[in-house]
Amino acid sequence: MSHLVSVAQLLHLQSVAEHGAGPPVRLLDVRWRLDRPEGRPEYLRAHLPGAVYVDLERELARRGQPQEGRHPLPAISDLQRSARGWGIDDEDIVVAYDDNSSVPAARLWWLLQRTGIDIRVLDGGIRSWAAEGLPFEQGDVLPASGGVTLRADAPDDVLEIDEVDGFASTGVLLDVRTPEQYSGVQTVDAPVGGHIPGAVNLPAMAALDGNGRFHPTAVLQRVFATAGVNTDSDVAVYCGTGVAAMHTALALEHVGIRARVYPGSWSQWSNTRGRSAADGILPSGHVVRI
């Protein structure tokens, strides 16, 4: 099953559902940016017809301490409550989109696919819909409550902070932040700069083309190969706050590579005493204690 859908594929899924030949399609709008986390105003001005707004900060994360990172994973019970509020039932196909290079939509994809939900990401997001000249809708969509039950026995795809230490000695640890953040030149939402020692830098946006769509499979495979990742690799991914890492996890899944995600990411690592930070452009770099 593909985890990405084009606009044409989405329209086909909706047509099949409307004719009673397939499951309902639920559209979820995950407008969010790190510097502007409240995306509801943009959603209210224009969204795909029938799309329900998802609040990443409140529904796809929980409030935690700095030592847990900026976006700790929500409890499964809270996520299920939110999913029912979005109107999702067990057999539905869910399609998520955003206006930020599919980064927040990938967070929703990662959280729901591991609980048994058939969820796809609209490749190219809202821009791809607009490029086709398709209509938008204004205002809020308040669906009837759904009855979905999320699977509690999620796969072992979460990397805890103690498991991150030393991961690079046996697998490939990808840091998907910008080169400036990785090297320590730029610090965003963290008390110190740098990266986890041994991590290889591969910015999340390397998976996209100039139109904000994911590269074809063959191109993605070459991109990941530059970081030493292939189909046999044991891979873990982290970013700044635990959102962009799931975008890279989606790209890896698209080429058949299952990655583990470190949700706490640099926002947790850099706030935890006793950890180490490396600076510079090399995985080893100059290492200091935090």
Coordinates of C-alpha atoms in Angstrom, one line a residue:
M1 CA 0.0 0.0 0.0
S2 CA 1.3 3.4 -0.9
H3 CA 1.4 6.0 1.9
L4 CA 1.2 8.9 -0.5
V5 CA -1.7 9.9 -2.8
S6 CA -1.7 12.3 -5.7
V7 CA -4.7 14.7 -6.3
A8 CA -5.9 12.4 -9.0
Q9 CA -5.8 9.4 -6.7
L10 CA -7.6 11.2 -4.0
L11 CA -10.4 12.2 -6.4
H12 CA -10.7 8.6 -7.5
L13 CA -10.9 7.4 -3.9
Q14 CA -13.6 10.0 -3.2
S15 CA -15.6 9.0 -6.3
V16 CA -15.5 5.3 -5.4
A17 CA -16.7 6.1 -1.9
E18 CA -19.5 8.3 -3.2
H19 CA -20.7 5.5 -5.4
G20 CA -20.7 3.1 -2.4
A21 CA -17.9 0.9 -3.9
G22 CA -15.3 1.8 -1.3
P23 CA -14.8 3.1 2.2
P24 CA -15.4 6.7 3.2
V25 CA -12.5 9.1 2.7
R26 CA -11.8 11.5 5.6
L27 CA -9.7 14.6 4.9
L28 CA -7.7 16.0 7.7
D29 CA -6.0 19.5 7.5
V30 CA -2.9 19.7 9.6
R31 CA -1.8 23.3 9.0
W32 CA 1.2 24.0 11.4
R33 CA 4.6 25.6 11.5
L34 CA 7.1 25.7 14.3
D35 CA 7.1 29.5 14.3
R36 CA 3.3 29.7 13.8
P37 CA 1.8 26.6 15.5
E38 CA -1.8 27.7 15.3
G39 CA -3.0 26.9 11.7
R40 CA -6.7 27.3 12.3
P41 CA -7.0 30.8 10.8
E42 CA -5.5 29.6 7.5
Y43 CA -7.8 26.6 7.6
L44 CA -10.9 28.7 8.1
R45 CA -10.0 30.9 5.2
A46 CA -9.6 28.0 2.8
H47 CA -9.4 24.2 3.0
L48 CA -10.2 21.2 0.9
P49 CA -14.0 20.5 0.9
G50 CA -15.0 18.5 3.9
A51 CA -11.6 18.6 5.6
V52 CA -11.5 18.7 9.4
Y53 CA -8.8 20.7 11.2
V54 CA -6.3 18.9 13.3
D55 CA -4.4 20.9 16.0
L56 CA -0.9 19.4 16.1
E57 CA 0.2 21.1 19.3
R58 CA -2.9 19.9 21.2
E59 CA -3.9 16.7 19.5
L60 CA -0.7 15.2 18.1
A61 CA 1.4 15.9 21.1
R62 CA 0.9 16.3 24.8
R63 CA 2.1 18.9 27.3
G64 CA 5.3 17.7 29.0
Q65 CA 8.5 18.8 30.7
P66 CA 11.5 20.2 28.8
Q67 CA 13.3 16.9 29.5
E68 CA 10.7 15.1 27.4
G69 CA 11.2 17.3 24.4
R70 CA 8.8 19.9 22.8
H71 CA 6.4 17.4 21.3
P72 CA 6.0 14.3 23.4
L73 CA 3.8 11.6 21.9
P74 CA 0.2 11.7 22.9
A75 CA -1.3 8.9 25.0
I76 CA -3.1 6.3 22.8
S77 CA -6.4 7.1 24.7
D78 CA -6.1 10.8 23.9
L79 CA -5.2 10.2 20.3
Q80 CA -8.3 7.9 20.0
R81 CA -10.5 10.6 21.5
S82 CA -9.1 13.1 19.0
A83 CA -9.6 10.7 16.1
R84 CA -13.2 10.1 17.0
G85 CA -13.6 13.8 17.2
W86 CA -12.3 14.1 13.6
G87 CA -15.2 11.7 12.6
I88 CA -13.1 8.7 11.8
D89 CA -14.5 5.2 11.8
D90 CA -12.7 1.9 11.7
E91 CA -12.9 1.2 7.9
D92 CA -12.3 4.8 6.7
I93 CA -9.4 5.9 4.5
V94 CA -7.8 9.0 6.0
V95 CA -5.9 11.5 3.9
A96 CA -3.8 14.2 5.6
Y97 CA -2.4 17.3 4.1
D98 CA -0.9 20.7 5.0
D99 CA 0.8 23.7 3.6
N100 CA 4.2 23.0 5.0
S101 CA 5.9 20.4 2.7
S102 CA 3.9 17.6 4.2
V103 CA 5.9 17.8 7.5
P104 CA 2.9 18.1 10.0
A105 CA 0.8 15.8 7.8
A106 CA 3.6 13.2 8.2
R107 CA 3.4 13.5 12.0
L108 CA -0.3 12.6 11.8
W109 CA 0.5 9.8 9.3
W110 CA 3.1 8.3 11.6
L111 CA 0.9 8.4 14.7
L112 CA -2.1 6.8 13.0
Q113 CA -0.5 4.2 10.7
R114 CA 1.1 2.6 13.7
T115 CA -2.3 2.1 15.3
G116 CA -3.8 0.3 12.3
I117 CA -5.4 3.2 10.5
D118 CA -5.3 3.3 6.7
I119 CA -3.8 6.8 6.3
R120 CA -2.2 8.5 3.3
V121 CA -0.5 11.9 2.8
L122 CA -1.6 14.1 -0.1
D123 CA 1.7 14.5 -2.0
G124 CA 2.3 18.2 -2.5
G125 CA -0.3 19.2 0.1
I126 CA -2.7 22.1 -0.5
R127 CA -0.5 23.5 -3.2
S128 CA -1.1 20.4 -5.4
W129 CA -4.8 20.8 -5.0
A130 CA -4.7 24.5 -5.9
A131 CA -2.5 23.7 -8.9
E132 CA -5.3 21.6 -10.4
G133 CA -7.7 24.6 -10.1
L134 CA -10.0 22.6 -7.7
P135 CA -12.4 24.4 -5.3
F136 CA -11.8 25.3 -1.7
E137 CA -14.2 25.6 1.2
Q138 CA -14.3 28.2 4.0
G139 CA -15.3 27.9 7.6
D140 CA -15.2 25.1 10.1
V141 CA -16.2 21.4 9.5
L142 CA -17.6 19.8 12.6
P143 CA -18.2 16.1 11.9
A144 CA -20.4 13.6 13.8
S145 CA -18.3 11.7 16.3
G146 CA -16.6 8.6 14.8
G147 CA -16.2 5.2 16.5
V148 CA -12.7 4.3 15.5
T149 CA -10.7 2.0 17.9
L150 CA -7.0 2.5 17.7
R151 CA -4.7 -0.5 18.0
A152 CA -2.9 -0.3 21.3
D153 CA -0.1 -2.9 20.5
A154 CA 1.9 -0.4 18.4
P155 CA 5.0 -1.7 16.6
D156 CA 8.5 -1.2 18.2
D157 CA 9.3 1.9 16.2
V158 CA 10.0 4.4 19.0
L159 CA 13.5 5.1 20.1
E160 CA 13.8 6.2 23.7
I161 CA 16.7 8.6 24.8
D162 CA 18.7 5.8 26.4
E163 CA 18.5 3.7 23.2
V164 CA 19.8 6.6 21.1
D165 CA 23.1 6.7 22.9
G166 CA 25.4 4.5 20.9
F167 CA 22.8 3.7 18.2
A168 CA 25.2 5.0 15.5
S169 CA 27.7 2.3 16.4
T170 CA 25.4 -0.4 15.0
G171 CA 23.0 1.4 12.7
V172 CA 22.5 4.7 10.9
L173 CA 21.2 7.6 13.0
L174 CA 19.8 10.3 10.8
D175 CA 19.6 13.9 11.9
V176 CA 17.2 15.5 9.5
R177 CA 17.6 19.2 10.5
T178 CA 19.2 21.8 8.4
P179 CA 23.1 21.7 8.1
E180 CA 23.2 24.9 10.1
Q181 CA 21.3 23.3 13.0
Y182 CA 23.2 20.1 12.7
S183 CA 26.6 21.8 12.8
G184 CA 25.6 24.0 15.8
V185 CA 25.9 27.3 13.9
Q186 CA 22.2 27.8 14.4
T187 CA 20.2 26.9 17.5
V188 CA 16.4 26.6 17.3
D189 CA 14.3 25.7 20.3
A190 CA 17.2 24.2 22.2
P191 CA 19.6 25.4 25.0
V192 CA 22.7 24.2 23.1
G193 CA 23.6 23.6 19.4
G194 CA 25.1 20.6 17.6
H195 CA 24.0 17.1 17.1
I196 CA 24.0 13.6 18.7
P197 CA 27.5 12.2 18.3
G198 CA 27.6 9.8 15.4
A199 CA 24.5 11.1 13.7
V200 CA 24.6 11.7 9.9
N201 CA 23.0 14.8 8.5
L202 CA 20.3 14.4 5.8
P203 CA 17.9 17.3 5.8
A204 CA 14.2 16.3 5.6
M205 CA 13.7 18.5 2.6
A206 CA 16.1 16.4 0.5
A207 CA 13.2 14.0 0.0
L208 CA 11.2 16.6 -2.0
D209 CA 11.3 18.2 -5.4
G210 CA 10.9 21.8 -6.3
N211 CA 7.1 21.5 -6.2
G212 CA 7.1 20.1 -2.6
R213 CA 6.3 16.6 -3.8
F214 CA 8.3 13.5 -2.8
H215 CA 10.9 12.4 -5.3
P216 CA 10.3 9.2 -7.2
T217 CA 11.4 6.0 -5.5
A218 CA 14.6 5.6 -7.4
V219 CA 15.7 9.2 -6.6
L220 CA 14.8 8.7 -2.9
Q221 CA 16.9 5.6 -2.8
R222 CA 19.9 7.5 -4.2
V223 CA 19.3 10.3 -1.7
F224 CA 19.3 7.9 1.3
A225 CA 22.3 6.1 -0.1
T226 CA 24.3 9.3 0.3
A227 CA 23.8 9.0 4.0
G228 CA 24.7 5.3 4.0
V229 CA 21.1 4.0 4.1
N230 CA 19.9 1.1 2.1
T231 CA 17.2 -1.6 2.4
D232 CA 19.3 -3.6 4.8
S233 CA 20.1 -0.7 7.2
D234 CA 18.9 -0.4 10.8
V235 CA 17.8 3.3 10.7
A236 CA 16.7 5.7 13.3
V237 CA 15.6 9.3 12.7
Y238 CA 15.4 12.5 14.8
C239 CA 15.0 16.2 14.2
G240 CA 14.6 19.3 16.3
T241 CA 11.2 18.7 18.0
G242 CA 10.0 15.3 16.8
V243 CA 7.9 16.5 13.8
A244 CA 10.2 16.6 10.7
A245 CA 11.7 13.2 11.7
M246 CA 8.4 11.6 10.9
H247 CA 8.5 13.2 7.4
T248 CA 11.8 11.4 6.8
A249 CA 10.2 8.2 8.2
L250 CA 7.5 8.5 5.7
A251 CA 10.0 9.0 2.8
L252 CA 11.9 5.9 4.0
E253 CA 8.7 3.9 4.3
H254 CA 7.8 4.9 0.7
V255 CA 11.0 3.1 -0.5
G256 CA 10.5 0.1 1.7
I257 CA 12.7 1.0 4.7
R258 CA 11.1 0.9 8.1
A259 CA 12.8 3.4 10.4
R260 CA 12.5 4.0 14.1
V261 CA 11.8 7.5 15.3
Y262 CA 13.3 9.3 18.3
P263 CA 10.3 11.6 19.2
G264 CA 12.2 13.5 21.9
S265 CA 14.7 14.6 19.3
W266 CA 17.2 17.4 19.9
S267 CA 14.7 19.3 22.1
Q268 CA 14.9 16.5 24.6
W269 CA 18.5 15.5 24.1
S270 CA 19.8 19.1 24.6
N271 CA 17.8 19.5 27.7
T272 CA 19.1 16.4 29.4
R273 CA 22.1 16.6 31.6
G274 CA 24.9 14.2 31.1
R275 CA 24.4 13.8 27.3
S276 CA 27.0 14.7 24.8
A277 CA 26.8 17.1 21.8
A278 CA 29.0 17.2 18.7
D279 CA 29.4 20.3 16.5
G280 CA 30.7 20.7 13.0
I281 CA 29.8 19.0 9.8
L282 CA 31.1 15.5 10.7
P283 CA 29.2 12.9 12.6
S284 CA 31.9 12.7 15.3
G285 CA 32.8 16.4 15.4
H286 CA 34.0 18.1 18.6
V287 CA 32.2 16.4 21.5
V288 CA 31.2 18.2 24.7
R289 CA 29.1 17.2 27.7
I290 CA 25.8 19.0 28.1

